């Protein structure tokens, strides 16, 4: 009997071992990975998967990386490996990546620079002193003889998927959607390298001067004007909307020169008001704003005329985005609440105000002795999405109609940002991504919400962010920087004292429980 039981036990163990071995063998051929991080930060989105799976030819990706990557470079490298593995799986054999292997750092530098990956001088602590080391870290994408380079820096994790997908799309031009861009001559006089590069990397752009009516149901970006449009161009813009075209508009009511800021008029505003949309002839101010150097004062001075705004949580277009600086923006309002619906997608803080034109004494705001204490008005809308019914601006002028004139539409969609300088390159690194809200608006009309998600991924400030909390206060402290430091100090003290108090209370509770038992 004992021998039989021994054989049964042995057989049971052998069966269990065989099952484990089979699972391991099967598991080696299957890939199972569950991403439970917030926003699935360690997995590529559906748009990225569709993009890489649609490649028309094989793409080779080469990573040039120093053998010892210090600090944040190492964290970024681990994230890069995870995300590239995801692209490879989604690519169905058309996406391959490899780390370039060389004998020495000198050989790696030579190979990297041939492929436009530049060495970086990186400062770090070593042996209790600051030393500068050369770091090589970059990615080269190759498709059908064309190349794209991605230089990598610490802290890029949030934008890495967007930067990779953008380059894949750009190399394979068939993957890019087409949009129309209406540019005023004003566009040519501003630095637009960053914005222009982003447009070309995300879309096939077709520039129009509105000399004819753009084709039906396309998306148009109108980059703003300071003048009236010709009657022909205004009519063609009107008919573009009547035919179901969707419009993203950058337009304010304020212009400036070296001496002053002032309002201007254009028949474009008459067109919008006829539709039921008002861009106020005012200047929006905000205590949450950019800071500039004072005139010979050697210190930074708040510029309420340059508000720094955050996107609303309810809007896909601006959700998760902050640090959007606006230059001389105007307020947006709804005139016709019967035919149109207005969604507020970009607003200033709870410490806002406005100035009325036609001429703005901006120095009285910036250099006023009382500072910006009078900025106590509710948030001002500087970005809005309008939907609903529109009647043609030319409905009562049949002599101007084209043969295929359309007099009304009940499916109009317009997104307006009241700062035409959003296409302008910012002069501070912290605002470099501000034009993403324009790209997001375009992608929303193109039904590319997944692209919006990866572009804006993890760009939001934490809900525990002190600046975010302060921006929502109706009564902002007179010295926000000093108040922020005080709050940080208070949290540090709480972090030190609270755990000790909790241990003391827990110990006292345990003591009282044991004492009560002993007294029974």
Short mmCIF file of C-alpha atoms in Angstrom, two decimals:
data_model
loop_
_atom_site.label_atom_id
_atom_site.label_comp_id
_atom_site.label_asym_id
_atom_site.label_seq_id
_atom_site.Cartn_x
_atom_site.Cartn_y
_atom_site.Cartn_z
CA UNK A 1 0.00 0.00 0.00
CA UNK A 2 2.82 2.37 0.93
CA UNK A 3 4.53 1.66 -2.39
CA UNK A 4 1.31 2.48 -4.27
CA UNK A 5 0.85 5.73 -2.34
CA UNK A 6 4.47 6.69 -3.05
CA UNK A 7 3.93 6.09 -6.76
CA UNK A 8 0.73 8.16 -6.70
CA UNK A 9 2.49 11.06 -4.93
CA UNK A 10 5.42 10.84 -7.35
CA UNK A 11 3.05 10.75 -10.31
CA UNK A 12 1.20 13.78 -8.95
CA UNK A 13 4.44 15.74 -8.64
CA UNK A 14 5.55 14.69 -12.12
CA UNK A 15 2.23 15.83 -13.59
CA UNK A 16 2.53 19.19 -11.82
CA UNK A 17 6.12 19.60 -13.03
CA UNK A 18 5.04 18.71 -16.59
CA UNK A 19 2.24 21.32 -16.44
CA UNK A 20 4.68 24.02 -15.24
CA UNK A 21 7.17 23.10 -18.00
CA UNK A 22 4.41 23.25 -20.62
CA UNK A 23 3.26 26.65 -19.36
CA UNK A 24 6.83 27.94 -19.53
CA UNK A 25 7.26 26.61 -23.08
CA UNK A 26 3.95 28.10 -24.23
CA UNK A 27 4.71 31.34 -22.38
CA UNK A 28 7.99 31.70 -24.24
CA UNK A 29 6.00 32.02 -27.47
CA UNK A 30 3.32 34.31 -26.05
CA UNK A 31 3.67 37.85 -24.82
CA UNK A 32 1.45 39.03 -21.99
CA UNK A 33 1.95 42.46 -20.54
CA UNK A 34 -0.57 44.43 -18.50
CA UNK A 35 0.00 48.15 -18.10
CA UNK A 36 -1.80 49.43 -14.99
CA UNK A 37 -0.01 52.79 -14.87
CA UNK A 38 -2.04 56.02 -15.05
CA UNK A 39 -2.95 56.72 -18.66
CA UNK A 40 -1.13 53.50 -19.69
CA UNK A 41 2.12 55.46 -19.83
CA UNK A 42 4.19 52.36 -20.58
CA UNK A 43 2.19 51.22 -23.62
CA UNK A 44 1.81 52.87 -27.00
CA UNK A 45 -1.62 54.19 -27.97
CA UNK A 46 -3.94 52.98 -30.70
CA UNK A 47 -2.82 55.69 -33.13
CA UNK A 48 0.84 54.66 -32.73
CA UNK A 49 -0.07 51.01 -33.28
CA UNK A 50 -2.06 51.84 -36.40
CA UNK A 51 0.76 54.05 -37.68
CA UNK A 52 3.54 51.47 -37.32
CA UNK A 53 1.35 48.62 -38.61
CA UNK A 54 0.58 50.67 -41.75
CA UNK A 55 4.20 51.14 -42.81
CA UNK A 56 4.57 50.57 -46.56
CA UNK A 57 8.16 49.32 -46.19
CA UNK A 58 10.60 48.12 -43.54
CA UNK A 59 11.80 50.72 -41.04
CA UNK A 60 15.13 50.34 -39.27
CA UNK A 61 15.75 52.20 -36.02
CA UNK A 62 19.28 52.55 -34.65
CA UNK A 63 20.03 53.74 -31.12
CA UNK A 64 23.38 55.39 -30.43
CA UNK A 65 24.01 55.27 -26.68
CA UNK A 66 27.09 55.58 -24.49
CA UNK A 67 27.90 52.42 -22.53
CA UNK A 68 27.41 54.22 -19.21
CA UNK A 69 24.39 56.52 -19.27
CA UNK A 70 24.30 58.70 -16.14
CA UNK A 71 21.30 59.80 -14.07
CA UNK A 72 18.15 60.56 -15.99
CA UNK A 73 19.62 59.16 -19.20
CA UNK A 74 19.51 55.66 -17.69
CA UNK A 75 15.84 55.98 -16.73
CA UNK A 76 15.02 57.28 -20.20
CA UNK A 77 16.91 54.38 -21.80
CA UNK A 78 14.86 51.81 -19.88
CA UNK A 79 11.63 53.53 -20.94
CA UNK A 80 12.89 53.70 -24.54
CA UNK A 81 13.51 49.94 -24.62
CA UNK A 82 9.99 49.22 -23.34
CA UNK A 83 8.28 51.49 -25.83
CA UNK A 84 10.37 50.37 -28.83
CA UNK A 85 9.49 46.77 -28.00
CA UNK A 86 5.82 47.79 -28.19
CA UNK A 87 6.36 49.40 -31.60
CA UNK A 88 8.14 46.27 -32.84
CA UNK A 89 5.27 44.01 -31.80
CA UNK A 90 2.71 46.31 -33.44
CA UNK A 91 4.81 46.62 -36.60
CA UNK A 92 4.27 43.06 -37.73
CA UNK A 93 7.89 42.60 -38.86
CA UNK A 94 8.19 46.01 -40.58
CA UNK A 95 9.69 47.79 -37.55
CA UNK A 96 13.11 46.70 -36.28
CA UNK A 97 15.44 48.39 -33.80
CA UNK A 98 18.97 47.81 -32.59
CA UNK A 99 21.62 49.40 -30.36
CA UNK A 100 24.72 50.31 -32.33
CA UNK A 101 27.75 48.47 -30.96
CA UNK A 102 31.22 49.97 -31.25
CA UNK A 103 34.64 49.22 -29.76
CA UNK A 104 35.14 52.60 -28.09
CA UNK A 105 33.43 55.90 -27.21
CA UNK A 106 35.47 57.62 -29.93
CA UNK A 107 34.19 55.21 -32.58
CA UNK A 108 30.63 55.63 -31.28
CA UNK A 109 30.98 59.42 -31.45
CA UNK A 110 32.21 59.23 -35.03
CA UNK A 111 29.38 56.94 -36.13
CA UNK A 112 26.77 58.99 -34.27
CA UNK A 113 27.88 62.32 -35.74
CA UNK A 114 27.82 60.83 -39.25
CA UNK A 115 24.13 60.22 -38.62
CA UNK A 116 23.53 63.69 -37.08
CA UNK A 117 23.36 62.49 -33.45
CA UNK A 118 25.28 65.07 -31.44
CA UNK A 119 27.30 64.40 -28.24
CA UNK A 120 26.01 66.14 -25.11
CA UNK A 121 28.13 67.68 -22.35
CA UNK A 122 26.47 66.49 -19.13
CA UNK A 123 27.35 67.73 -15.64
CA UNK A 124 27.12 65.32 -12.71
CA UNK A 125 28.45 64.72 -9.18
CA UNK A 126 31.37 62.32 -8.91
CA UNK A 127 33.73 61.96 -5.93
CA UNK A 128 32.14 64.97 -4.19
CA UNK A 129 32.69 67.31 -7.13
CA UNK A 130 30.95 68.39 -10.30
CA UNK A 131 32.41 66.82 -13.43
CA UNK A 132 31.43 67.15 -17.08
CA UNK A 133 31.07 64.00 -19.14
CA UNK A 134 30.31 63.42 -22.79
CA UNK A 135 27.05 61.52 -23.35
CA UNK A 136 25.87 60.16 -26.68
CA UNK A 137 22.20 59.27 -26.81
CA UNK A 138 20.04 59.51 -29.91
CA UNK A 139 17.83 57.55 -32.27
CA UNK A 140 18.00 57.41 -36.08
CA UNK A 141 14.95 56.29 -38.09
CA UNK A 142 15.50 55.04 -41.65
CA UNK A 143 12.82 54.26 -44.25
CA UNK A 144 13.39 53.86 -47.99
CA UNK A 145 16.59 55.92 -47.96
CA UNK A 146 15.12 58.75 -45.84
CA UNK A 147 16.31 59.56 -42.32
CA UNK A 148 14.91 61.23 -39.20
CA UNK A 149 16.89 61.90 -36.00
CA UNK A 150 15.63 62.08 -32.42
CA UNK A 151 18.10 63.51 -29.91
CA UNK A 152 17.34 62.25 -26.42
CA UNK A 153 17.53 64.19 -23.14
CA UNK A 154 16.54 63.38 -19.53
CA UNK A 155 12.87 64.04 -18.78
CA UNK A 156 11.61 63.19 -22.29
CA UNK A 157 9.58 60.15 -21.22
CA UNK A 158 6.23 61.96 -21.43
CA UNK A 159 6.84 63.07 -25.02
CA UNK A 160 8.75 60.05 -26.28
CA UNK A 161 5.85 58.19 -27.92
CA UNK A 162 4.67 61.36 -29.65
CA UNK A 163 8.16 62.13 -30.97
CA UNK A 164 8.60 58.58 -32.29
CA UNK A 165 5.17 58.35 -33.93
CA UNK A 166 5.58 61.80 -35.45
CA UNK A 167 8.81 60.72 -37.14
CA UNK A 168 7.34 57.46 -38.42
CA UNK A 169 4.44 59.38 -39.98
CA UNK A 170 6.71 61.98 -41.49
CA UNK A 171 9.02 59.43 -43.12
CA UNK A 172 6.04 57.54 -44.55
CA UNK A 173 4.17 60.48 -46.07
CA UNK A 174 1.14 58.32 -46.92
CA UNK A 175 0.28 58.19 -43.22
CA UNK A 176 -0.20 61.97 -42.88
CA UNK A 177 -3.67 63.56 -43.15
CA UNK A 178 -4.08 66.67 -45.29
CA UNK A 179 -5.17 70.05 -43.97
CA UNK A 180 -5.56 73.53 -45.44
CA UNK A 181 -3.61 76.45 -43.96
CA UNK A 182 -4.74 80.01 -44.63
CA UNK A 183 -1.82 82.32 -43.87
CA UNK A 184 -1.94 86.08 -43.80
CA UNK A 185 1.21 87.96 -44.86
CA UNK A 186 1.64 88.64 -41.13
CA UNK A 187 2.70 84.99 -40.64
CA UNK A 188 5.89 85.55 -42.62
CA UNK A 189 7.22 88.23 -40.25
CA UNK A 190 7.25 86.09 -37.09
CA UNK A 191 9.67 83.31 -36.05
CA UNK A 192 7.68 80.14 -36.77
CA UNK A 193 10.35 77.43 -37.00
CA UNK A 194 8.94 75.26 -34.19
CA UNK A 195 5.30 75.59 -35.22
CA UNK A 196 6.08 75.11 -38.91
CA UNK A 197 8.14 72.01 -38.14
CA UNK A 198 5.31 70.52 -36.06
CA UNK A 199 2.75 71.21 -38.80
CA UNK A 200 4.90 69.57 -41.48
CA UNK A 201 5.63 66.56 -39.27
CA UNK A 202 1.95 65.97 -38.44
CA UNK A 203 0.12 66.89 -41.65
CA UNK A 204 0.34 67.36 -45.38
CA UNK A 205 -0.30 71.10 -45.50
CA UNK A 206 -1.88 72.84 -48.46
CA UNK A 207 -1.51 76.61 -48.20
CA UNK A 208 -4.42 78.68 -49.51
CA UNK A 209 -4.95 82.40 -49.96
CA UNK A 210 -8.73 81.78 -50.15
CA UNK A 211 -8.87 82.86 -53.78
CA UNK A 212 -11.23 79.91 -54.29
CA UNK A 213 -13.54 77.88 -52.06
CA UNK A 214 -11.63 74.99 -50.45
CA UNK A 215 -13.09 71.57 -51.09
CA UNK A 216 -15.86 70.18 -48.93
CA UNK A 217 -15.51 68.85 -45.38
CA UNK A 218 -11.81 69.52 -44.91
CA UNK A 219 -10.05 71.05 -41.93
CA UNK A 220 -8.61 74.54 -42.21
CA UNK A 221 -6.18 76.36 -39.94
CA UNK A 222 -6.59 80.14 -40.19
CA UNK A 223 -3.54 81.80 -38.65
CA UNK A 224 -5.09 85.22 -38.10
CA UNK A 225 -5.04 88.67 -39.62
CA UNK A 226 -4.77 92.34 -38.64
CA UNK A 227 -6.55 93.60 -41.76
CA UNK A 228 -9.87 93.18 -43.54
CA UNK A 229 -10.11 90.37 -46.06
CA UNK A 230 -11.08 91.04 -49.64
CA UNK A 231 -14.72 90.38 -50.39
CA UNK A 232 -13.75 87.31 -52.44
CA UNK A 233 -11.69 85.79 -49.62
CA UNK A 234 -14.31 86.53 -47.01
CA UNK A 235 -16.98 84.90 -49.19
CA UNK A 236 -14.83 81.82 -49.77
CA UNK A 237 -14.18 81.46 -46.03
CA UNK A 238 -17.93 81.76 -45.39
CA UNK A 239 -18.74 79.13 -48.02
CA UNK A 240 -16.06 76.78 -46.67
CA UNK A 241 -18.03 76.71 -43.39
CA UNK A 242 -21.40 76.47 -45.12
CA UNK A 243 -20.20 73.35 -46.97
CA UNK A 244 -19.24 71.51 -43.80
CA UNK A 245 -15.61 72.56 -43.47
CA UNK A 246 -14.19 72.71 -39.95
CA UNK A 247 -12.17 75.76 -38.93
CA UNK A 248 -9.41 76.26 -36.35
CA UNK A 249 -8.83 80.00 -35.99
CA UNK A 250 -6.08 81.96 -34.20
CA UNK A 251 -7.41 85.49 -33.85
CA UNK A 252 -7.34 88.33 -31.34
CA UNK A 253 -8.27 92.02 -31.43
CA UNK A 254 -4.94 93.50 -30.26
CA UNK A 255 -1.93 94.59 -32.27
CA UNK A 256 1.25 96.31 -31.07
CA UNK A 257 4.34 98.17 -32.11
CA UNK A 258 7.40 99.39 -30.24
CA UNK A 259 5.41 102.19 -28.60
CA UNK A 260 1.96 100.84 -27.74
CA UNK A 261 -0.68 98.14 -27.94
CA UNK A 262 -4.02 98.92 -29.57
CA UNK A 263 -7.17 97.35 -30.98
CA UNK A 264 -7.82 96.97 -34.70
CA UNK A 265 -10.87 96.27 -36.85
CA UNK A 266 -11.44 93.75 -39.61
CA UNK A 267 -14.47 92.54 -41.54
CA UNK A 268 -13.57 89.11 -40.14
CA UNK A 269 -15.04 90.22 -36.81
CA UNK A 270 -18.28 91.25 -38.54
CA UNK A 271 -18.44 87.78 -40.09
CA UNK A 272 -17.97 86.10 -36.70
CA UNK A 273 -20.51 88.36 -34.99
CA UNK A 274 -23.03 87.53 -37.72
CA UNK A 275 -22.46 83.87 -36.80
CA UNK A 276 -22.97 84.69 -33.10
CA UNK A 277 -19.33 84.77 -31.96
CA UNK A 278 -17.71 87.79 -30.34
CA UNK A 279 -14.00 88.43 -29.91
CA UNK A 280 -13.98 91.36 -27.52
CA UNK A 281 -11.90 94.44 -28.41
CA UNK A 282 -10.09 94.10 -25.09
CA UNK A 283 -6.88 92.79 -23.57
CA UNK A 284 -7.06 89.87 -21.12
CA UNK A 285 -4.94 90.13 -17.96
CA UNK A 286 -4.02 87.49 -15.39
CA UNK A 287 -2.02 87.44 -12.17
CA UNK A 288 -0.82 83.95 -13.20
CA UNK A 289 1.48 85.21 -15.93
CA UNK A 290 4.91 85.23 -17.51
CA UNK A 291 7.69 87.20 -15.86
CA UNK A 292 10.16 89.46 -17.63
CA UNK A 293 13.25 91.40 -16.66
CA UNK A 294 12.52 94.89 -15.36
CA UNK A 295 14.03 97.98 -16.89
CA UNK A 296 17.47 98.03 -15.28
CA UNK A 297 16.01 96.76 -12.03
CA UNK A 298 17.82 93.42 -12.08
CA UNK A 299 14.70 91.50 -11.09
CA UNK A 300 11.81 89.70 -12.75
CA UNK A 301 8.51 91.55 -13.04
CA UNK A 302 5.12 89.88 -13.66
CA UNK A 303 3.57 90.70 -17.04
CA UNK A 304 -0.22 90.28 -16.62
CA UNK A 305 -0.59 91.01 -20.35
CA UNK A 306 1.09 87.60 -20.96
CA UNK A 307 -1.23 85.19 -19.09
CA UNK A 308 -0.12 81.61 -18.52
CA UNK A 309 -3.20 79.41 -18.84
CA UNK A 310 -4.10 75.76 -18.26
CA UNK A 311 -6.46 73.59 -20.25
CA UNK A 312 -9.83 72.54 -18.89
CA UNK A 313 -10.19 68.96 -17.62
CA UNK A 314 -13.38 68.38 -19.64
CA UNK A 315 -11.91 69.19 -23.05
CA UNK A 316 -9.96 66.59 -25.01
CA UNK A 317 -8.20 69.41 -26.84
CA UNK A 318 -6.58 71.12 -23.87
CA UNK A 319 -6.81 68.50 -21.12
CA UNK A 320 -3.53 67.76 -19.30
CA UNK A 321 -1.82 70.85 -20.74
CA UNK A 322 -0.37 73.72 -18.77
CA UNK A 323 2.26 76.42 -19.26
CA UNK A 324 0.46 77.88 -22.28
CA UNK A 325 1.60 81.48 -22.47
CA UNK A 326 -0.52 83.90 -24.51
CA UNK A 327 0.72 87.21 -25.91
CA UNK A 328 -1.91 89.99 -25.91
CA UNK A 329 -5.00 87.77 -25.97
CA UNK A 330 -8.64 88.90 -26.18
CA UNK A 331 -11.79 87.56 -24.53
CA UNK A 332 -14.19 85.28 -26.42
CA UNK A 333 -17.97 85.28 -25.88
CA UNK A 334 -21.16 83.78 -27.33
CA UNK A 335 -23.74 86.16 -28.86
CA UNK A 336 -26.23 83.59 -30.15
CA UNK A 337 -27.06 80.93 -27.58
CA UNK A 338 -30.06 79.68 -29.59
CA UNK A 339 -28.26 78.44 -32.70
CA UNK A 340 -24.78 77.87 -31.26
CA UNK A 341 -23.28 76.01 -28.34
CA UNK A 342 -20.00 77.20 -26.85
CA UNK A 343 -17.58 74.92 -24.98
CA UNK A 344 -14.95 76.81 -23.00
CA UNK A 345 -11.68 74.96 -23.55
CA UNK A 346 -9.09 77.51 -22.42
CA UNK A 347 -9.47 80.02 -19.58
CA UNK A 348 -7.37 82.28 -17.41
CA UNK A 349 -7.19 81.91 -13.61
CA UNK A 350 -9.60 83.13 -10.94
CA UNK A 351 -7.46 86.30 -10.63
CA UNK A 352 -8.10 87.86 -14.00
CA UNK A 353 -9.11 91.17 -15.53
CA UNK A 354 -9.46 93.03 -18.82
CA UNK A 355 -8.42 96.36 -20.31
CA UNK A 356 -10.57 98.20 -22.84
CA UNK A 357 -9.06 99.81 -25.93
CA UNK A 358 -8.57 101.33 -28.32
CA UNK A 359 -5.12 102.05 -26.80
CA UNK A 360 -3.75 100.04 -23.88
CA UNK A 361 -1.49 101.64 -21.28
CA UNK A 362 0.31 98.38 -20.58
CA UNK A 363 3.09 100.03 -18.56
CA UNK A 364 0.53 101.20 -16.04
CA UNK A 365 -0.31 97.54 -15.44
CA UNK A 366 3.23 96.17 -15.42
CA UNK A 367 4.98 98.87 -13.43
CA UNK A 368 2.08 100.07 -11.26
CA UNK A 369 3.04 100.58 -7.58
CA UNK A 370 0.05 98.53 -6.42
CA UNK A 371 1.09 95.66 -8.68
CA UNK A 372 -1.79 93.56 -10.01
CA UNK A 373 -3.92 93.62 -6.85
CA UNK A 374 -6.96 94.75 -8.88
CA UNK A 375 -6.99 91.49 -10.87
CA UNK A 376 -9.88 89.84 -9.02
CA UNK A 377 -12.31 88.97 -11.78
CA UNK A 378 -13.45 85.40 -12.67
CA UNK A 379 -11.69 83.41 -15.41
CA UNK A 380 -11.79 84.82 -18.95
CA UNK A 381 -12.37 82.54 -21.93
CA UNK A 382 -9.50 82.65 -24.43
CA UNK A 383 -10.23 79.39 -26.25
CA UNK A 384 -13.64 78.01 -27.26
CA UNK A 385 -15.29 75.35 -29.42
CA UNK A 386 -18.48 76.44 -31.21
CA UNK A 387 -21.04 74.02 -32.71
CA UNK A 388 -24.41 74.52 -34.30
CA UNK A 389 -26.32 76.36 -37.00
CA UNK A 390 -24.84 79.16 -39.10
CA UNK A 391 -26.43 81.34 -41.76
CA UNK A 392 -24.22 82.69 -44.54
CA UNK A 393 -22.86 86.17 -43.99
CA UNK A 394 -23.81 86.82 -47.62
CA UNK A 395 -27.37 85.48 -47.36
CA UNK A 396 -28.84 88.90 -48.23
CA UNK A 397 -26.44 89.59 -51.10
CA UNK A 398 -27.51 87.22 -53.91
CA UNK A 399 -25.58 89.29 -56.44
CA UNK A 400 -22.36 87.97 -54.83
CA UNK A 401 -23.37 84.31 -54.80
CA UNK A 402 -21.49 81.64 -56.70
CA UNK A 403 -23.49 79.14 -58.76
CA UNK A 404 -23.32 76.53 -56.00
CA UNK A 405 -23.88 78.96 -53.12
CA UNK A 406 -25.04 77.41 -49.83
CA UNK A 407 -27.04 79.64 -47.53
CA UNK A 408 -26.93 77.79 -44.20
CA UNK A 409 -25.60 74.80 -42.31
CA UNK A 410 -26.68 73.18 -39.07
CA UNK A 411 -23.42 71.28 -38.51
CA UNK A 412 -20.87 74.09 -38.27
CA UNK A 413 -17.79 73.68 -36.06
CA UNK A 414 -15.25 76.38 -35.23
CA UNK A 415 -12.48 76.38 -32.62
CA UNK A 416 -11.07 79.82 -31.80
CA UNK A 417 -7.98 80.69 -29.77
CA UNK A 418 -7.85 84.43 -29.14
CA UNK A 419 -4.09 84.79 -29.63
CA UNK A 420 -2.87 84.73 -33.22
CA UNK A 421 0.75 84.60 -31.96
CA UNK A 422 0.24 80.98 -30.94
CA UNK A 423 2.08 80.11 -34.15
CA UNK A 424 5.05 82.18 -33.00
CA UNK A 425 8.07 80.47 -31.43
CA UNK A 426 8.16 81.32 -27.69
CA UNK A 427 11.35 82.78 -26.27
CA UNK A 428 11.35 80.57 -23.15
CA UNK A 429 11.88 76.81 -23.03
CA UNK A 430 9.06 76.19 -20.54
CA UNK A 431 6.51 77.38 -23.12
CA UNK A 432 7.94 75.41 -26.06
CA UNK A 433 4.94 73.08 -26.31
CA UNK A 434 2.23 75.74 -26.14
CA UNK A 435 1.28 75.35 -29.81
CA UNK A 436 0.27 71.73 -29.09
CA UNK A 437 -3.24 73.03 -28.33
CA UNK A 438 -3.52 74.14 -31.98
CA UNK A 439 -2.41 70.71 -33.23
CA UNK A 440 -4.85 69.06 -30.82
CA UNK A 441 -7.71 71.18 -32.17
CA UNK A 442 -6.83 70.11 -35.73
CA UNK A 443 -6.58 66.44 -34.71
CA UNK A 444 -9.92 66.66 -32.92
CA UNK A 445 -11.55 67.67 -36.20
CA UNK A 446 -9.63 64.87 -37.96
CA UNK A 447 -10.93 62.32 -35.42
CA UNK A 448 -7.38 61.57 -34.24
CA UNK A 449 -8.09 61.64 -30.52
CA UNK A 450 -5.43 59.00 -29.86
CA UNK A 451 -2.82 61.35 -31.32
CA UNK A 452 -4.04 64.08 -28.96
CA UNK A 453 -3.66 61.70 -26.03
CA UNK A 454 -0.04 60.80 -26.74
CA UNK A 455 0.89 64.39 -27.55
CA UNK A 456 -0.48 65.59 -24.22
CA UNK A 457 0.47 62.53 -22.19
CA UNK A 458 1.72 63.30 -18.68
CA UNK A 459 2.21 66.96 -19.52
CA UNK A 460 -0.23 67.98 -16.83
CA UNK A 461 0.85 69.32 -13.48
CA UNK A 462 0.19 67.02 -10.54
CA UNK A 463 -3.02 67.63 -8.61
CA UNK A 464 -0.72 68.28 -5.65
CA UNK A 465 1.05 71.05 -7.55
CA UNK A 466 1.25 74.22 -5.48
CA UNK A 467 1.22 76.61 -8.49
CA UNK A 468 -1.90 74.84 -9.82
CA UNK A 469 -3.60 75.11 -6.43
CA UNK A 470 -2.71 78.79 -6.12
CA UNK A 471 -3.94 79.60 -9.63
CA UNK A 472 -7.41 78.40 -8.59
CA UNK A 473 -7.59 80.63 -5.52
CA UNK A 474 -9.87 83.64 -5.84
CA UNK A 475 -7.49 85.70 -3.71
CA UNK A 476 -3.94 85.01 -4.88
CA UNK A 477 -1.20 85.99 -2.36
CA UNK A 478 0.50 89.32 -3.01
CA UNK A 479 3.85 87.53 -3.39
CA UNK A 480 3.09 84.11 -4.97
CA UNK A 481 6.74 82.97 -4.96
CA UNK A 482 7.13 83.62 -1.21
CA UNK A 483 3.77 81.97 -0.49
CA UNK A 484 4.80 78.92 -2.53
CA UNK A 485 8.00 78.56 -0.48
CA UNK A 486 6.03 78.84 2.77
CA UNK A 487 3.62 76.12 1.66
CA UNK A 488 6.54 73.86 0.66
CA UNK A 489 8.15 74.39 4.08
CA UNK A 490 4.87 73.57 5.81
CA UNK A 491 4.54 70.32 3.83
CA UNK A 492 8.14 69.36 4.69
CA UNK A 493 7.47 69.89 8.40
CA UNK A 494 4.24 67.91 8.17
CA UNK A 495 6.13 65.11 6.41
CA UNK A 496 8.66 65.00 9.25
CA UNK A 497 6.35 65.48 12.25
CA UNK A 498 3.19 63.60 11.18
CA UNK A 499 4.75 60.09 10.92
CA UNK A 500 6.28 60.49 14.40
CA UNK A 501 2.94 61.60 15.86
CA UNK A 502 1.18 58.65 14.22
CA UNK A 503 3.72 56.22 15.73
CA UNK A 504 3.28 57.80 19.17
CA UNK A 505 -0.53 57.57 18.91
CA UNK A 506 -0.31 53.97 17.67
CA UNK A 507 2.03 53.06 20.51
CA UNK A 508 -0.29 54.70 23.05
CA UNK A 509 -3.29 52.79 21.67
CA UNK A 510 -1.41 49.46 21.87
CA UNK A 511 -0.29 50.29 25.43
CA UNK A 512 -3.85 51.09 26.53
CA UNK A 513 -5.18 47.86 24.96
CA UNK A 514 -2.57 45.72 26.78
CA UNK A 515 -3.21 47.58 30.03
CA UNK A 516 -6.94 47.00 29.75
CA UNK A 517 -6.32 43.27 29.26
CA UNK A 518 -4.02 43.12 32.31
CA UNK A 519 -6.67 44.79 34.51
CA UNK A 520 -9.31 42.19 33.66
#
